[in-house]
């Protein structure tokens, strides 16, 4: 799903549109299909039972609003704010209130998954979190096979192993969700919990919505870095 820079020249119209969309988004959350449409952004996510959803709607709507504003003003240096807001919302998925989340992407060498942004992770963990793409770890499986890897108990998972020189993990379960736009996988949304069996099927569906938003932001950041958007504007 490509992103195009076709802006409205009236920012008041932009915010009015966002207000209407946000209102409809919350009103129709009782249905099974979510539609969030805004030029240059279009998101469609299906969930089996929105009434049981743990999606934190105010956080998600605020992230969407800030994303649209950044695109409108071409203020791309503030995309980190959107990443953090979406991750904060994602941390509320599943059981418990101490879940940690991380946005994992491929590094410049193309050989590792590394942490781009995180919530409730220490700075050292963010710097040292590195998975070789040649290894069979849960995050790599989720990335390469483009599927959710849900681990209800790390002590019983055959692929899980602690990072080198890491202390005994404080988490007991985790879930890795691929971040996709159309057929391209941009990275992994990783969430872990100090509880076992923290992420059920509904939590997976909620995390997929947050991953969808992250995918659009990553795609935009990539296109800006590659100069693709500026070429399309000319």
Short mmCIF file of C-alpha atoms in Angstrom, two decimals:
data_model
loop_
_atom_site.label_atom_id
_atom_site.label_comp_id
_atom_site.label_asym_id
_atom_site.label_seq_id
_atom_site.Cartn_x
_atom_site.Cartn_y
_atom_site.Cartn_z
CA UNK A 1 0.00 0.00 0.00
CA UNK A 2 2.04 2.98 -1.18
CA UNK A 3 2.13 6.33 0.59
CA UNK A 4 1.84 9.45 -1.53
CA UNK A 5 2.47 13.02 -0.57
CA UNK A 6 -0.73 14.63 -1.71
CA UNK A 7 -1.46 17.21 0.95
CA UNK A 8 -4.35 19.52 1.65
CA UNK A 9 -3.20 23.12 1.75
CA UNK A 10 -5.62 23.89 4.54
CA UNK A 11 -4.36 22.49 7.85
CA UNK A 12 -7.68 23.31 9.50
CA UNK A 13 -9.37 20.98 7.04
CA UNK A 14 -6.81 18.32 7.90
CA UNK A 15 -7.59 18.46 11.61
CA UNK A 16 -11.34 18.56 10.97
CA UNK A 17 -10.97 15.43 8.87
CA UNK A 18 -8.90 13.77 11.61
CA UNK A 19 -11.57 14.64 14.18
CA UNK A 20 -14.31 13.06 12.09
CA UNK A 21 -12.21 9.98 11.39
CA UNK A 22 -11.31 9.57 15.06
CA UNK A 23 -14.98 9.84 16.03
CA UNK A 24 -16.07 7.26 13.46
CA UNK A 25 -13.13 5.02 14.40
CA UNK A 26 -14.29 4.82 18.02
CA UNK A 27 -18.01 4.58 17.19
CA UNK A 28 -17.50 1.67 14.80
CA UNK A 29 -15.08 -0.25 17.01
CA UNK A 30 -17.98 -2.55 17.97
CA UNK A 31 -17.89 -4.01 14.48
CA UNK A 32 -15.46 -6.56 13.13
CA UNK A 33 -13.75 -4.29 10.62
CA UNK A 34 -11.79 -1.12 11.25
CA UNK A 35 -11.34 1.44 8.49
CA UNK A 36 -8.98 4.35 9.00
CA UNK A 37 -8.55 6.40 5.83
CA UNK A 38 -6.61 9.59 5.33
CA UNK A 39 -4.57 10.83 2.37
CA UNK A 40 -1.73 9.85 2.26
CA UNK A 41 -2.59 7.14 4.81
CA UNK A 42 -5.00 4.23 4.44
CA UNK A 43 -5.25 1.49 7.03
CA UNK A 44 -7.68 -1.42 7.16
CA UNK A 45 -7.47 -3.94 10.00
CA UNK A 46 -9.89 -6.73 10.83
CA UNK A 47 -10.41 -8.02 14.37
CA UNK A 48 -12.68 -10.92 15.38
CA UNK A 49 -14.26 -9.26 18.42
CA UNK A 50 -13.56 -5.60 19.02
CA UNK A 51 -15.62 -5.62 22.23
CA UNK A 52 -12.91 -7.73 23.86
CA UNK A 53 -10.15 -5.56 22.48
CA UNK A 54 -7.40 -4.16 24.69
CA UNK A 55 -6.43 -1.55 22.09
CA UNK A 56 -5.82 1.77 23.80
CA UNK A 57 -7.81 3.92 21.40
CA UNK A 58 -6.78 7.41 22.63
CA UNK A 59 -3.10 6.50 22.23
CA UNK A 60 -3.63 5.05 18.76
CA UNK A 61 -5.73 7.99 17.57
CA UNK A 62 -3.15 10.46 18.94
CA UNK A 63 -0.38 8.60 17.13
CA UNK A 64 -2.37 8.69 13.89
CA UNK A 65 -3.02 12.41 14.33
CA UNK A 66 0.65 13.19 14.96
CA UNK A 67 1.67 11.01 12.02
CA UNK A 68 -0.68 12.86 9.66
CA UNK A 69 0.52 16.23 10.97
CA UNK A 70 4.18 15.28 10.49
CA UNK A 71 3.47 14.15 6.93
CA UNK A 72 1.49 17.32 6.22
CA UNK A 73 4.28 19.59 7.50
CA UNK A 74 7.09 17.33 6.20
CA UNK A 75 8.54 17.41 9.74
CA UNK A 76 10.03 13.94 9.47
CA UNK A 77 12.53 14.33 12.31
CA UNK A 78 9.65 13.95 14.78
CA UNK A 79 8.68 10.45 13.62
CA UNK A 80 10.30 9.06 16.77
CA UNK A 81 7.44 10.58 18.75
CA UNK A 82 4.95 8.48 16.78
CA UNK A 83 7.00 5.31 17.29
CA UNK A 84 6.99 5.87 21.06
CA UNK A 85 3.26 6.61 21.21
CA UNK A 86 2.38 3.47 19.28
CA UNK A 87 4.68 1.34 21.43
CA UNK A 88 3.12 2.74 24.61
CA UNK A 89 -0.28 1.67 23.30
CA UNK A 90 1.04 -1.76 22.33
CA UNK A 91 2.46 -2.28 25.83
CA UNK A 92 -1.12 -2.41 27.14
CA UNK A 93 -1.94 -5.49 25.07
CA UNK A 94 -2.13 -8.78 26.93
CA UNK A 95 -2.20 -9.41 30.67
CA UNK A 96 -0.45 -7.23 33.21
CA UNK A 97 0.76 -3.64 33.29
CA UNK A 98 4.52 -4.20 33.17
CA UNK A 99 4.88 -5.37 29.58
CA UNK A 100 7.95 -4.22 27.67
CA UNK A 101 7.84 -3.56 23.94
CA UNK A 102 10.46 -3.03 21.26
CA UNK A 103 10.50 -2.12 17.59
CA UNK A 104 13.05 -4.33 15.83
CA UNK A 105 14.40 -3.56 12.36
CA UNK A 106 17.23 -4.81 10.14
CA UNK A 107 20.48 -2.92 10.69
CA UNK A 108 22.56 -1.23 7.99
CA UNK A 109 24.64 -4.38 7.47
CA UNK A 110 21.52 -6.36 6.60
CA UNK A 111 22.65 -9.14 8.93
CA UNK A 112 20.92 -8.42 12.24
CA UNK A 113 17.65 -7.41 13.81
CA UNK A 114 18.30 -4.54 16.22
CA UNK A 115 16.18 -2.40 18.53
CA UNK A 116 15.14 0.93 16.96
CA UNK A 117 12.76 2.08 19.72
CA UNK A 118 11.61 0.55 22.98
CA UNK A 119 9.38 1.13 26.00
CA UNK A 120 10.46 -0.01 29.50
CA UNK A 121 13.77 -1.32 28.14
CA UNK A 122 17.04 0.04 29.52
CA UNK A 123 19.40 1.92 27.21
CA UNK A 124 21.95 -0.91 27.54
CA UNK A 125 19.35 -3.45 26.47
CA UNK A 126 18.44 -1.35 23.44
CA UNK A 127 22.09 -1.07 22.41
CA UNK A 128 22.94 -4.74 23.00
CA UNK A 129 19.77 -6.31 21.61
CA UNK A 130 20.98 -7.88 18.37
CA UNK A 131 19.77 -11.03 16.59
CA UNK A 132 21.71 -12.60 13.73
CA UNK A 133 19.40 -13.21 10.76
CA UNK A 134 21.10 -16.56 10.16
CA UNK A 135 20.00 -17.91 13.54
CA UNK A 136 16.71 -19.61 14.35
CA UNK A 137 15.36 -17.45 17.14
CA UNK A 138 11.68 -16.55 17.69
CA UNK A 139 12.14 -12.99 16.41
CA UNK A 140 13.95 -14.18 13.29
CA UNK A 141 11.30 -16.84 12.59
CA UNK A 142 8.55 -14.22 12.90
CA UNK A 143 10.48 -11.90 10.58
CA UNK A 144 11.46 -14.41 7.90
CA UNK A 145 8.19 -16.36 7.85
CA UNK A 146 6.05 -13.25 8.28
CA UNK A 147 3.96 -14.77 11.05
CA UNK A 148 3.25 -14.19 14.73
CA UNK A 149 5.43 -16.15 17.13
CA UNK A 150 3.69 -16.39 20.50
CA UNK A 151 5.66 -17.92 23.36
CA UNK A 152 3.48 -18.58 26.45
CA UNK A 153 6.40 -19.83 28.56
CA UNK A 154 10.08 -19.18 27.83
CA UNK A 155 11.09 -22.20 29.90
CA UNK A 156 9.28 -24.50 27.47
CA UNK A 157 10.14 -22.80 24.18
CA UNK A 158 12.61 -24.72 22.03
CA UNK A 159 13.83 -21.72 20.01
CA UNK A 160 14.19 -19.22 22.83
CA UNK A 161 17.62 -18.63 24.31
CA UNK A 162 19.03 -15.76 26.40
CA UNK A 163 21.25 -13.18 24.79
CA UNK A 164 25.01 -13.54 25.39
CA UNK A 165 26.13 -12.00 28.71
CA UNK A 166 22.49 -11.31 29.65
CA UNK A 167 21.16 -11.73 33.15
CA UNK A 168 18.39 -14.21 33.89
CA UNK A 169 15.30 -12.86 32.07
CA UNK A 170 12.61 -11.17 34.11
CA UNK A 171 9.97 -12.03 31.51
CA UNK A 172 8.12 -15.34 31.29
CA UNK A 173 6.27 -14.99 27.98
CA UNK A 174 6.57 -12.92 24.82
CA UNK A 175 5.05 -12.35 21.40
CA UNK A 176 6.77 -11.35 18.14
CA UNK A 177 4.54 -9.72 15.51
CA UNK A 178 5.77 -9.00 11.96
CA UNK A 179 5.43 -5.38 10.81
CA UNK A 180 4.11 -5.52 7.25
CA UNK A 181 2.97 -3.13 4.55
CA UNK A 182 1.49 -5.12 1.68
CA UNK A 183 3.99 -7.97 1.19
CA UNK A 184 7.07 -6.29 2.65
CA UNK A 185 8.12 -7.05 6.23
CA UNK A 186 9.79 -4.00 7.76
CA UNK A 187 10.59 -5.42 11.17
CA UNK A 188 9.18 -6.98 14.32
CA UNK A 189 7.02 -5.66 17.14
CA UNK A 190 8.24 -7.56 20.21
CA UNK A 191 6.41 -7.57 23.54
CA UNK A 192 7.25 -9.51 26.69
CA UNK A 193 5.60 -9.97 30.07
CA UNK A 194 6.67 -11.12 33.56
CA UNK A 195 3.58 -13.39 33.48
CA UNK A 196 3.21 -16.71 31.71
CA UNK A 197 0.51 -17.01 29.03
CA UNK A 198 0.21 -13.22 28.85
CA UNK A 199 -0.83 -12.96 25.20
CA UNK A 200 -3.98 -14.66 23.94
CA UNK A 201 -5.44 -14.57 20.42
CA UNK A 202 -7.15 -11.22 21.08
CA UNK A 203 -3.85 -9.68 22.19
CA UNK A 204 -2.32 -10.93 18.94
CA UNK A 205 -5.03 -9.17 16.92
CA UNK A 206 -4.53 -5.95 18.88
CA UNK A 207 -0.77 -6.10 18.36
CA UNK A 208 -1.32 -6.57 14.63
CA UNK A 209 -3.11 -3.22 14.53
CA UNK A 210 -0.24 -1.44 16.24
CA UNK A 211 2.22 -3.21 13.94
CA UNK A 212 0.24 -1.96 10.93
CA UNK A 213 0.65 1.64 12.06
CA UNK A 214 4.38 1.11 12.70
CA UNK A 215 4.71 -0.28 9.20
CA UNK A 216 3.39 2.89 7.60
CA UNK A 217 5.72 5.06 9.66
CA UNK A 218 8.73 2.88 8.79
CA UNK A 219 7.81 2.99 5.10
CA UNK A 220 7.52 6.76 5.20
CA UNK A 221 10.87 7.13 6.99
CA UNK A 222 12.52 4.86 4.41
CA UNK A 223 11.08 6.79 1.46
CA UNK A 224 12.17 10.10 2.93
CA UNK A 225 15.68 8.74 3.49
CA UNK A 226 15.87 7.41 -0.05
CA UNK A 227 14.51 10.63 -1.54
CA UNK A 228 11.58 8.75 -3.11
CA UNK A 229 8.96 11.16 -1.79
CA UNK A 230 10.83 14.21 -3.01
CA UNK A 231 11.06 12.66 -6.47
CA UNK A 232 7.32 12.04 -6.50
CA UNK A 233 6.66 15.67 -5.54
CA UNK A 234 8.61 17.06 -8.49
#
